[in-house]
């Protein structure tokens, strides 16, 4: 048994308080910028400081605080990516508290339940990296003094924090480096790098293979499909063609990607999600079976492997579907259609929670394409509902969004939860205690979402300004969800792009099977390629660069005598974890003055004091060089 304090009252209270703050900040960031930040790391840092002031604390108690806060703030992503679509569609004038709490809370609880068998499948059987989980574990170890390297991790965290503040807060340098030119009269050439130390750190942790595959997907989108569309296919969309007249190459590339090419990634993600589920089928069933066998022989199981009983998990899933069925019936007014919605929701919820967990294990929660997963759900749900409700239905898009909201919440929570469970496994935590804290955190996050959304709706507006002279929150994902749902029932969805993406996904699967048959070290996971197509190129390129640094460091160690691989990777892992931690903490802190002041430029320097993107690129290169020098040296124990 593990007698170290874990699920203590003070840990639960602190975790809930942090959840409220971090989830509110993430809700604003998601509506404003279309992204959220993983909050397990900043929660762990705060926990270590607060609990140390309250008396002696354990690394596992701090891990529980981070676990709950992470689940609560991932609820923010599930909420802001979907629920504002109901306002954009005109179904709601404001966010109803009990509807939001029920839909998002039940979705979050399902995500927690789904993550129980997935823990065995993805963390134990598949052994995926889960970079932010590893980063959290390293941070907690260093902070508790259980492992050396606290100084290295602290310096890296400071570097990541300062760089994030300089970019996103002070606006001293741009957040991205981009170059775009027309080659000839129409062909677009584009290069983009997000100047994010955290993405560099994620790339180092996941390695070159995944980084290379992701950037390959980005290059397929930005160097192949965008130029082809601009050169030969603009005539297929006269409205888009008119917008492309007399604009610069970067804006043109962004428009084509947003309106057309991004949907290729959605199609590839649909195929990749189904393939991932098929390939993981044996492991998933094994996870359920082993969980059931564990539940019948709890006394024989090591405390560090003890999940919530699988029988209780299955009963909980069945129980939570019932209120969702009632809510769906209240919307569509038909028992049959409500039952179909509930079935779609539960199947899609588990399927895409599995996909979300798999992708979180590959590239981290911050880069997990939850919005793409939700689009896939809404696509499928809308097509099924179209058969019941018919074209032109006004309630159809609303019903599809409600299915997507539950699925998105479940997938977001499941992906983040698996990061926490990975950290817990590395630290020796008890899984069932973490799973209880995950459920508490998910409910705490869901409880504050409606008030926060109403506050932002009334202060800024979502999609359209609330007041004259106020800049509305764009809510890019929710806008896209609304467009997809409305497009199914009213027409206008780029099915040709989605179909092309499905063909791309199938081709990548065949290529990956060929690589597997050859038995080499390189693989091409289809979901990683789909994510590369779906995300802007500037997000995948730093992940690739981080993976390249990891490969160079591994080769340096191979040339200098080898040794224990874990010891060799330790300094690089600590440094990368610090970069992720520093940027995540400051990303959340920057949101606080923005929300309080209502001014997105509240911290920004005057325009005359800002520098160009080349300086920012040089700064990121300097951090990359520092990472390499810190990792490419003999371990202290050597």
XYZ file of C-alpha atoms in Angstrom:
638
model
C 0.000 0.000 0.000
C 1.055 3.597 -0.635
C 0.692 5.489 2.641
C 2.001 8.835 1.369
C -0.725 11.530 1.739
C -2.480 12.117 -1.596
C -6.198 12.933 -1.640
C -6.200 15.266 1.372
C -8.840 17.872 2.183
C -6.436 20.783 1.706
C -5.339 19.384 -1.659
C -8.973 19.142 -2.798
C -9.800 22.706 -1.667
C -6.682 24.194 -3.253
C -7.309 22.278 -6.482
C -10.903 23.554 -6.727
C -9.779 27.169 -6.119
C -7.102 26.862 -8.801
C -9.638 25.286 -11.155
C -11.909 28.327 -10.893
C -9.095 30.761 -11.733
C -7.390 28.707 -14.444
C -10.616 27.605 -16.145
C -11.846 31.215 -16.336
C -8.546 32.345 -17.837
C -8.598 29.474 -20.331
C -12.187 30.274 -21.328
C -11.162 33.807 -22.276
C -8.075 32.653 -24.160
C -10.085 30.040 -26.034
C -12.700 32.576 -27.160
C -10.137 35.243 -27.954
C -7.278 33.323 -29.570
C -8.761 29.911 -30.327
C -6.379 28.053 -28.027
C -6.095 27.003 -24.411
C -3.071 26.186 -22.284
C -2.470 23.052 -20.222
C -2.677 24.034 -16.566
C -1.372 20.989 -14.672
C 2.107 22.543 -14.651
C 1.194 25.991 -13.304
C -1.145 24.311 -10.793
C 1.730 22.112 -9.630
C 3.973 25.149 -9.158
C 1.335 27.014 -7.118
C 0.599 23.887 -5.105
C 4.234 23.390 -4.142
C 4.409 26.957 -2.881
C 1.068 27.042 -1.043
C 1.232 23.607 0.583
C 4.807 24.254 1.696
C 3.540 27.332 3.537
C 0.789 25.275 5.184
C 3.217 22.642 6.396
C 5.029 19.665 5.035
C 3.647 18.384 1.753
C 4.357 15.337 -0.385
C 5.003 15.165 -4.097
C 1.872 13.000 -4.450
C -0.288 15.575 -2.670
C 0.979 18.265 -5.040
C 0.264 15.891 -7.910
C -3.371 15.581 -6.774
C -3.748 19.387 -6.841
C -2.339 19.515 -10.381
C -4.599 16.636 -11.420
C -7.846 18.320 -10.364
C -6.903 21.728 -11.753
C -5.933 20.155 -15.070
C -9.287 18.399 -15.444
C -11.176 21.572 -14.539
C -9.387 23.787 -17.017
C -9.641 21.224 -19.833
C -13.393 21.598 -19.352
C -12.905 25.182 -20.573
C -11.736 23.892 -23.955
C -14.721 21.569 -24.268
C -17.010 24.477 -23.440
C -15.663 27.381 -25.495
C -15.072 25.256 -28.596
C -18.765 24.269 -28.769
C -21.335 26.017 -26.544
C -20.869 29.544 -28.027
C -22.010 28.036 -31.327
C -25.540 28.017 -29.867
C -25.298 31.809 -29.430
C -23.801 32.225 -32.902
C -26.662 30.164 -34.384
C -29.162 32.387 -32.543
C -30.559 29.520 -30.457
C -29.535 31.224 -27.209
C -29.335 34.904 -26.323
C -27.211 34.087 -23.257
C -25.818 30.963 -21.624
C -28.273 29.085 -19.422
C -26.495 27.979 -16.240
C -28.109 24.576 -15.764
C -27.914 23.603 -19.421
C -24.211 24.443 -19.614
C -23.466 22.762 -16.288
C -25.384 19.598 -17.235
C -24.032 19.216 -20.778
C -20.420 20.092 -19.964
C -20.360 18.481 -16.521
C -21.755 15.171 -17.748
C -19.380 15.263 -20.719
C -16.459 15.841 -18.376
C -17.490 12.992 -16.079
C -17.775 10.669 -19.073
C -14.265 11.728 -20.097
C -13.003 10.743 -16.639
C -14.731 7.363 -16.862
C -13.464 6.723 -20.397
C -9.911 7.495 -19.280
C -9.873 4.556 -16.825
C -9.527 1.715 -19.388
C -7.509 4.061 -21.618
C -4.896 4.406 -18.867
C -4.042 0.739 -19.171
C -4.169 0.817 -22.961
C -2.191 3.958 -23.759
C 0.086 4.458 -20.759
C 0.915 0.851 -19.816
C 0.398 -1.234 -22.977
C 1.286 1.355 -25.634
C 3.824 3.231 -23.485
C 3.136 6.611 -25.138
C 5.221 9.631 -24.124
C 2.546 12.058 -22.829
C 5.042 14.970 -22.834
C 3.159 17.281 -20.467
C 2.639 14.425 -18.023
C 6.363 13.757 -18.089
C 7.028 17.484 -17.677
C 4.704 17.679 -14.665
C 6.370 14.670 -13.030
C 9.847 16.111 -13.579
C 8.727 19.464 -12.203
C 7.282 17.879 -9.063
C 10.339 15.690 -8.552
C 12.700 18.620 -8.911
C 10.575 20.796 -6.647
C 10.492 18.120 -3.945
C 14.208 17.522 -4.156
C 13.632 13.883 -5.051
C 15.673 14.327 -8.209
C 18.504 16.627 -9.085
C 18.281 19.226 -11.801
C 16.044 21.739 -10.026
C 18.412 24.522 -11.045
C 18.406 23.461 -14.706
C 14.632 23.120 -14.740
C 14.243 26.499 -13.015
C 16.518 28.271 -15.486
C 14.654 26.750 -18.427
C 11.305 27.703 -16.883
C 12.565 31.259 -16.447
C 13.663 31.340 -20.092
C 10.282 30.043 -21.283
C 8.427 32.474 -19.023
C 10.420 35.530 -20.083
C 10.124 34.628 -23.749
C 6.346 34.202 -23.442
C 6.007 37.509 -21.593
C 8.127 39.297 -24.202
C 6.038 37.851 -27.043
C 2.451 37.598 -25.850
C 2.429 40.214 -23.097
C 4.807 43.010 -24.000
C 4.549 42.302 -27.760
C 8.279 43.144 -27.969
C 8.637 40.591 -30.765
C 5.951 38.833 -32.831
C 4.679 35.432 -31.722
C 5.392 33.886 -35.110
C 8.002 34.135 -37.831
C 6.442 33.990 -41.293
C 7.669 34.486 -44.840
C 5.291 34.353 -47.789
C 5.857 35.248 -51.421
C 4.182 34.815 -54.776
C 6.350 32.784 -57.155
C 5.351 34.154 -60.503
C 1.847 35.544 -60.535
C -0.096 33.051 -58.398
C 1.965 30.250 -56.802
C 2.277 30.821 -53.054
C 5.454 29.961 -51.119
C 5.032 30.044 -47.328
C 7.214 29.351 -44.291
C 6.048 29.807 -40.701
C 7.512 29.095 -37.263
C 5.688 29.802 -34.019
C 8.308 31.291 -31.691
C 7.260 29.084 -28.788
C 9.860 27.553 -26.458
C 7.119 25.236 -25.148
C 6.506 23.759 -28.611
C 10.268 23.312 -28.968
C 10.228 21.439 -25.643
C 7.269 19.295 -26.726
C 9.161 18.387 -29.899
C 12.228 17.386 -27.874
C 10.148 15.108 -25.651
C 8.186 13.394 -28.463
C 11.280 12.974 -30.666
C 12.132 13.345 -34.323
C 9.815 10.702 -35.772
C 6.587 12.323 -34.576
C 7.938 15.829 -35.227
C 8.898 14.870 -38.775
C 5.541 13.263 -39.523
C 3.624 16.263 -38.165
C 5.608 18.803 -40.161
C 5.216 16.573 -43.220
C 1.451 16.949 -42.857
C 1.929 20.705 -42.610
C 4.095 20.776 -45.722
C 1.528 18.714 -47.636
C -1.070 21.356 -46.759
C 0.980 24.529 -47.190
C 3.454 23.552 -49.924
C 1.229 21.301 -52.015
C -2.515 21.791 -51.586
C -2.582 25.569 -51.030
C -0.429 26.368 -54.116
C -2.417 23.877 -56.225
C -5.723 25.421 -55.162
C -4.531 28.986 -55.792
C -3.056 28.075 -59.183
C -5.793 25.881 -60.612
C -8.942 25.596 -58.476
C -10.054 29.077 -57.402
C -12.718 28.942 -60.095
C -14.528 26.265 -58.074
C -15.335 28.851 -55.365
C -16.125 32.285 -56.881
C -16.671 33.867 -53.462
C -13.229 32.835 -52.227
C -11.669 33.761 -55.575
C -12.998 37.316 -55.197
C -11.450 37.569 -51.734
C -8.063 36.450 -53.078
C -7.787 39.315 -55.545
C -5.023 41.844 -54.778
C -4.071 40.520 -51.336
C -0.642 39.554 -50.047
C 0.588 35.966 -50.230
C 0.408 35.288 -46.480
C -3.218 36.430 -46.215
C -4.116 34.447 -49.330
C -2.513 31.280 -47.946
C -4.362 31.723 -44.650
C -7.707 32.189 -46.393
C -7.276 29.099 -48.570
C -6.183 27.034 -45.573
C -9.117 28.231 -43.431
C -11.811 27.861 -46.086
C -10.572 24.774 -47.942
C -7.372 22.952 -47.024
C -8.082 22.664 -43.301
C -11.014 20.392 -44.159
C -8.546 17.974 -45.776
C -7.157 17.534 -42.282
C -10.687 16.920 -40.987
C -11.208 14.144 -43.559
C -7.844 12.592 -42.737
C -8.690 12.824 -39.044
C -11.975 10.990 -39.584
C -10.195 8.102 -41.291
C -7.310 8.232 -38.830
C -9.625 8.181 -35.832
C -11.435 5.096 -37.078
C -8.129 3.410 -37.907
C -6.663 4.247 -34.499
C -9.702 2.734 -32.810
C -9.444 -0.390 -34.971
C -5.732 -0.882 -34.300
C -6.219 -0.311 -30.565
C -9.281 -2.569 -30.330
C -7.481 -5.491 -28.700
C -5.661 -3.274 -26.242
C -8.852 -1.385 -25.346
C -10.767 -4.621 -24.760
C -7.837 -5.930 -22.764
C -7.914 -2.779 -20.647
C -11.621 -3.294 -19.899
C -11.120 -6.992 -19.137
C -8.125 -6.370 -16.897
C -10.051 -3.607 -15.146
C -12.948 -5.995 -14.501
C -10.585 -8.681 -13.218
C -8.873 -6.130 -10.983
C -12.264 -5.058 -9.661
C -12.979 -8.632 -8.564
C -9.625 -9.055 -6.798
C -8.784 -5.647 -5.362
C -6.694 -7.010 -2.512
C -4.114 -8.558 -4.837
C -3.396 -5.376 -6.767
C -0.525 -2.995 -6.081
C -1.913 0.342 -4.915
C -0.039 2.073 -7.748
C -2.111 0.105 -10.280
C -5.514 0.338 -8.569
C -8.117 2.066 -10.781
C -11.722 2.759 -9.947
C -13.633 -0.552 -10.247
C -14.560 -1.270 -13.859
C -18.072 -2.369 -12.879
C -18.608 1.063 -11.320
C -17.215 2.707 -14.459
C -19.664 0.894 -16.732
C -22.569 1.628 -14.355
C -21.576 5.285 -14.210
C -21.488 5.574 -17.995
C -24.980 4.080 -18.235
C -26.227 6.353 -15.452
C -24.868 9.566 -17.008
C -26.460 8.802 -20.382
C -29.962 9.001 -18.902
C -29.999 12.748 -18.066
C -28.364 13.474 -21.424
C -31.205 11.581 -23.121
C -33.719 13.750 -21.230
C -31.904 16.941 -22.285
C -31.757 15.852 -25.910
C -35.473 15.041 -25.854
C -36.184 18.545 -24.558
C -34.480 19.929 -27.676
C -35.814 17.672 -30.446
C -39.150 16.617 -28.880
C -38.839 13.023 -30.080
C -37.934 9.971 -28.008
C -36.568 8.135 -31.038
C -34.308 10.965 -32.178
C -33.190 11.639 -28.587
C -32.261 7.962 -28.245
C -30.281 8.136 -31.498
C -28.499 11.246 -30.218
C -27.620 9.507 -26.956
C -26.216 6.482 -28.812
C -24.168 8.697 -31.145
C -22.895 10.671 -28.169
C -21.758 7.668 -26.140
C -20.116 5.908 -29.112
C -18.460 9.076 -30.418
C -17.474 10.038 -26.883
C -15.515 6.833 -26.307
C -14.093 6.692 -29.833
C -12.816 10.240 -29.787
C -11.715 10.100 -26.157
C -9.503 7.221 -27.300
C -8.229 9.271 -30.233
C -7.730 12.328 -28.013
C -5.795 10.281 -25.473
C -3.677 8.739 -28.225
C -2.839 12.152 -29.698
C -2.146 13.621 -26.246
C 0.318 10.791 -25.755
C 2.041 11.644 -29.032
C 2.131 15.450 -29.127
C 0.780 16.697 -25.786
C -2.543 18.156 -24.667
C -1.750 21.712 -25.783
C -1.430 20.475 -29.382
C -4.211 17.912 -29.173
C -6.666 18.579 -32.047
C -9.794 18.424 -29.877
C -11.579 20.887 -32.142
C -10.879 18.656 -35.144
C -12.225 15.679 -33.209
C -15.358 17.666 -32.405
C -15.837 18.675 -36.028
C -15.711 14.989 -36.951
C -18.378 14.259 -34.327
C -20.610 17.083 -35.519
C -20.203 15.954 -39.124
C -21.278 12.407 -38.313
C -24.066 13.472 -35.949
C -25.423 15.992 -38.455
C -25.536 13.405 -41.241
C -27.485 10.981 -39.039
C -29.827 13.707 -37.816
C -30.309 14.906 -41.392
C -31.954 11.579 -42.168
C -34.392 12.081 -39.255
C -35.046 15.820 -39.455
C -34.544 16.619 -43.148
C -32.702 19.439 -44.906
C -33.452 22.937 -43.694
C -34.202 21.847 -40.125
C -33.528 24.642 -37.627
C -33.234 22.292 -34.654
C -30.797 19.943 -36.429
C -27.688 22.137 -36.075
C -28.533 22.735 -32.390
C -28.873 19.004 -31.722
C -25.564 18.297 -33.487
C -23.790 20.979 -31.427
C -25.130 19.477 -28.186
C -23.789 16.047 -29.176
C -20.477 17.679 -30.102
C -20.328 19.564 -26.799
C -20.531 16.370 -24.743
C -18.013 14.615 -26.989
C -15.632 17.585 -26.994
C -15.739 17.839 -23.200
C -15.181 14.103 -22.811
C -12.296 14.093 -25.307
C -10.629 17.184 -23.827
C -10.879 15.825 -20.285
C -9.751 12.320 -21.294
C -6.657 13.649 -23.080
C -5.674 15.885 -20.169
C -6.517 13.189 -17.619
C -4.171 10.737 -19.264
C -1.366 13.312 -18.992
C -2.094 13.481 -15.245
C -2.269 9.708 -14.918
C 1.059 9.435 -16.757
C 2.600 11.854 -14.267
C 1.038 9.870 -11.440
C 2.465 6.607 -12.763
C 5.959 8.131 -12.941
C 5.603 9.435 -9.378
C 4.013 6.315 -7.867
C 0.533 7.804 -7.283
C -2.625 5.752 -6.799
C -4.743 5.912 -9.998
C -8.160 5.675 -8.314
C -7.368 8.666 -6.082
C -6.379 10.681 -9.121
C -9.552 9.606 -10.924
C -11.707 10.804 -8.023
C -9.891 14.151 -8.076
C -10.338 14.343 -11.837
C -14.117 14.023 -11.418
C -14.159 16.728 -8.725
C -12.088 19.045 -10.929
C -14.308 18.451 -13.965
C -17.455 19.335 -12.008
C -15.816 22.419 -10.457
C -14.813 23.662 -13.897
C -18.262 23.030 -15.350
C -19.885 24.898 -12.443
C -18.254 28.229 -13.347
C -18.425 28.076 -17.139
C -21.850 29.707 -17.660
C -21.150 32.757 -15.444
C -17.778 33.279 -17.097
C -19.230 32.970 -20.605
C -22.089 35.358 -19.802
C -19.604 37.868 -18.375
C -17.507 37.750 -21.535
C -20.609 37.803 -23.763
C -21.907 40.942 -22.079
C -18.510 42.676 -21.919
C -17.235 41.922 -25.426
C -19.747 39.916 -27.400
C -19.074 36.595 -29.115
C -18.837 36.789 -32.882
C -20.443 40.255 -32.944
C -19.494 43.188 -30.657
C -21.601 43.667 -27.523
C -21.073 47.443 -27.592
C -19.901 50.058 -30.062
C -16.136 50.371 -30.059
C -15.602 46.963 -28.415
C -13.760 44.166 -30.210
C -15.829 40.967 -30.074
C -14.310 37.640 -29.098
C -13.912 35.646 -32.301
C -14.521 32.157 -30.838
C -12.927 30.591 -33.959
C -13.655 26.960 -33.095
C -17.265 27.584 -32.101
C -17.765 29.620 -35.280
C -16.417 26.705 -37.307
C -18.661 24.241 -35.434
C -21.701 26.391 -36.160
C -20.721 26.642 -39.837
C -20.278 22.860 -40.136
C -23.593 22.035 -38.430
C -25.472 24.683 -40.381
C -23.711 23.666 -43.602
C -24.932 20.062 -43.336
C -28.572 21.123 -43.078
C -28.335 24.158 -45.345
C -25.554 23.168 -47.781
C -22.194 24.784 -48.444
C -19.784 22.367 -46.727
C -16.609 21.554 -48.768
C -17.257 17.838 -49.114
C -14.667 17.596 -51.867
C -11.951 18.660 -49.417
C -13.183 16.254 -46.732
C -13.231 13.406 -49.259
C -9.727 14.304 -50.425
C -8.609 14.221 -46.804
C -10.081 10.734 -46.395
C -8.037 9.593 -49.406
C -4.910 11.197 -47.947
C -5.550 9.433 -44.633
C -6.015 6.055 -46.345
C -2.783 6.590 -48.316
C -0.839 7.405 -45.160
C -2.179 4.237 -43.484
C -0.933 2.134 -46.416
C 2.458 3.883 -46.273
C 2.713 3.302 -42.517
C 1.898 -0.399 -42.919
C 4.692 -0.625 -45.503
C 7.108 1.026 -43.074
C 6.007 -1.381 -40.350
C 6.577 -4.368 -42.636
C 10.120 -3.144 -43.365
C 10.850 -3.173 -39.648
C 12.741 0.146 -39.521
C 12.671 2.775 -36.765
C 10.519 5.244 -38.699
C 6.724 5.185 -38.728
C 4.003 7.483 -40.119
C 1.009 7.588 -37.704
C -1.949 8.814 -39.738
C -3.336 10.999 -36.948
C -0.027 12.835 -36.627
C -0.142 13.607 -40.369
C -3.788 14.706 -40.084
C -2.918 17.016 -37.211
C -0.132 18.500 -39.321
C -2.615 19.291 -42.095
C -5.229 20.614 -39.675
C -2.895 22.888 -37.663
C -1.136 25.952 -39.080
C 2.373 25.143 -40.335
C 3.814 27.530 -37.749
C 2.710 25.189 -34.946
C 4.175 21.969 -36.346
C 7.537 23.424 -37.423
C 8.877 24.137 -33.888
C 7.789 20.642 -32.809
C 9.868 19.276 -35.689
C 12.834 21.458 -34.694
C 12.602 20.195 -31.110
C 12.535 16.613 -32.369
C 15.583 17.351 -34.528
C 17.462 18.643 -31.460
C 16.533 15.441 -29.617
C 17.947 13.358 -32.462
C 21.186 15.379 -32.519
C 21.574 14.964 -28.761
C 21.032 11.192 -29.009
C 23.705 10.987 -31.713
C 26.106 13.061 -29.586
C 25.724 10.611 -26.717
C 26.185 7.660 -29.088
C 29.494 9.164 -30.293
C 30.701 9.824 -26.749
C 30.487 6.415 -25.167
C 26.785 5.675 -24.783
C 25.607 4.720 -21.297
C 22.194 4.561 -19.656
C 19.700 6.064 -22.166
C 17.464 7.372 -19.375
C 20.382 9.186 -17.735
C 21.430 10.622 -21.084
C 17.979 12.038 -21.762
C 17.482 13.416 -18.266
C 18.990 16.896 -18.680
C 17.283 17.481 -22.007
C 13.999 16.277 -20.543
C 14.366 18.581 -17.545
C 15.185 21.552 -19.750
C 12.271 20.836 -22.097
C 9.940 20.413 -19.118
C 11.085 23.777 -17.796
C 10.354 25.480 -21.122
C 6.829 24.031 -21.130
C 6.284 24.980 -17.483
C 7.514 28.564 -17.830
C 5.466 29.339 -20.920
C 2.309 27.685 -19.518
C 2.497 29.620 -16.255
C 3.001 32.994 -17.905
C 0.350 32.180 -20.531
C -2.204 31.873 -17.751
C -0.898 34.877 -15.796
C -1.056 37.133 -18.860
C -4.756 36.311 -19.211
C -5.554 37.736 -15.770
C -4.783 41.440 -16.449
C -6.383 41.105 -19.877
C -9.640 39.829 -18.355
C -9.549 42.372 -15.499
C -8.787 45.379 -17.725
C -10.758 44.292 -20.784
C -7.808 45.378 -22.929
C -5.932 42.733 -24.901
C -2.997 45.141 -25.246
C -2.867 46.069 -21.559
C 0.761 44.902 -21.213
C 1.927 45.779 -24.719
C 4.820 48.156 -25.302
C 4.361 51.176 -27.603
C 4.697 50.238 -31.255
C 7.919 52.230 -31.603
C 9.703 50.007 -29.068
C 8.845 46.690 -30.695
C 11.316 44.633 -32.714
C 10.837 42.495 -35.803
C 10.340 38.783 -36.273
C 13.998 38.084 -37.111
C 14.964 39.076 -33.561
C 12.314 36.722 -32.201
C 13.624 33.889 -34.403
C 17.150 34.555 -33.161
C 15.879 34.389 -29.582
C 14.210 31.023 -30.183
C 17.395 29.764 -31.845
C 19.377 30.842 -28.771
C 17.023 28.857 -26.511
C 17.371 25.866 -28.848
C 21.154 26.126 -28.650
C 20.932 26.296 -24.850
C 18.728 23.199 -24.833
C 21.260 21.349 -27.000
C 24.239 22.346 -24.840
C 22.396 21.373 -21.656
C 21.431 17.958 -23.046
C 24.601 17.115 -25.014
C 26.892 16.559 -22.057
C 27.812 13.611 -19.915
C 25.319 12.926 -17.098
C 26.510 13.946 -13.651
C 26.466 10.317 -12.533
C 28.665 9.225 -15.450
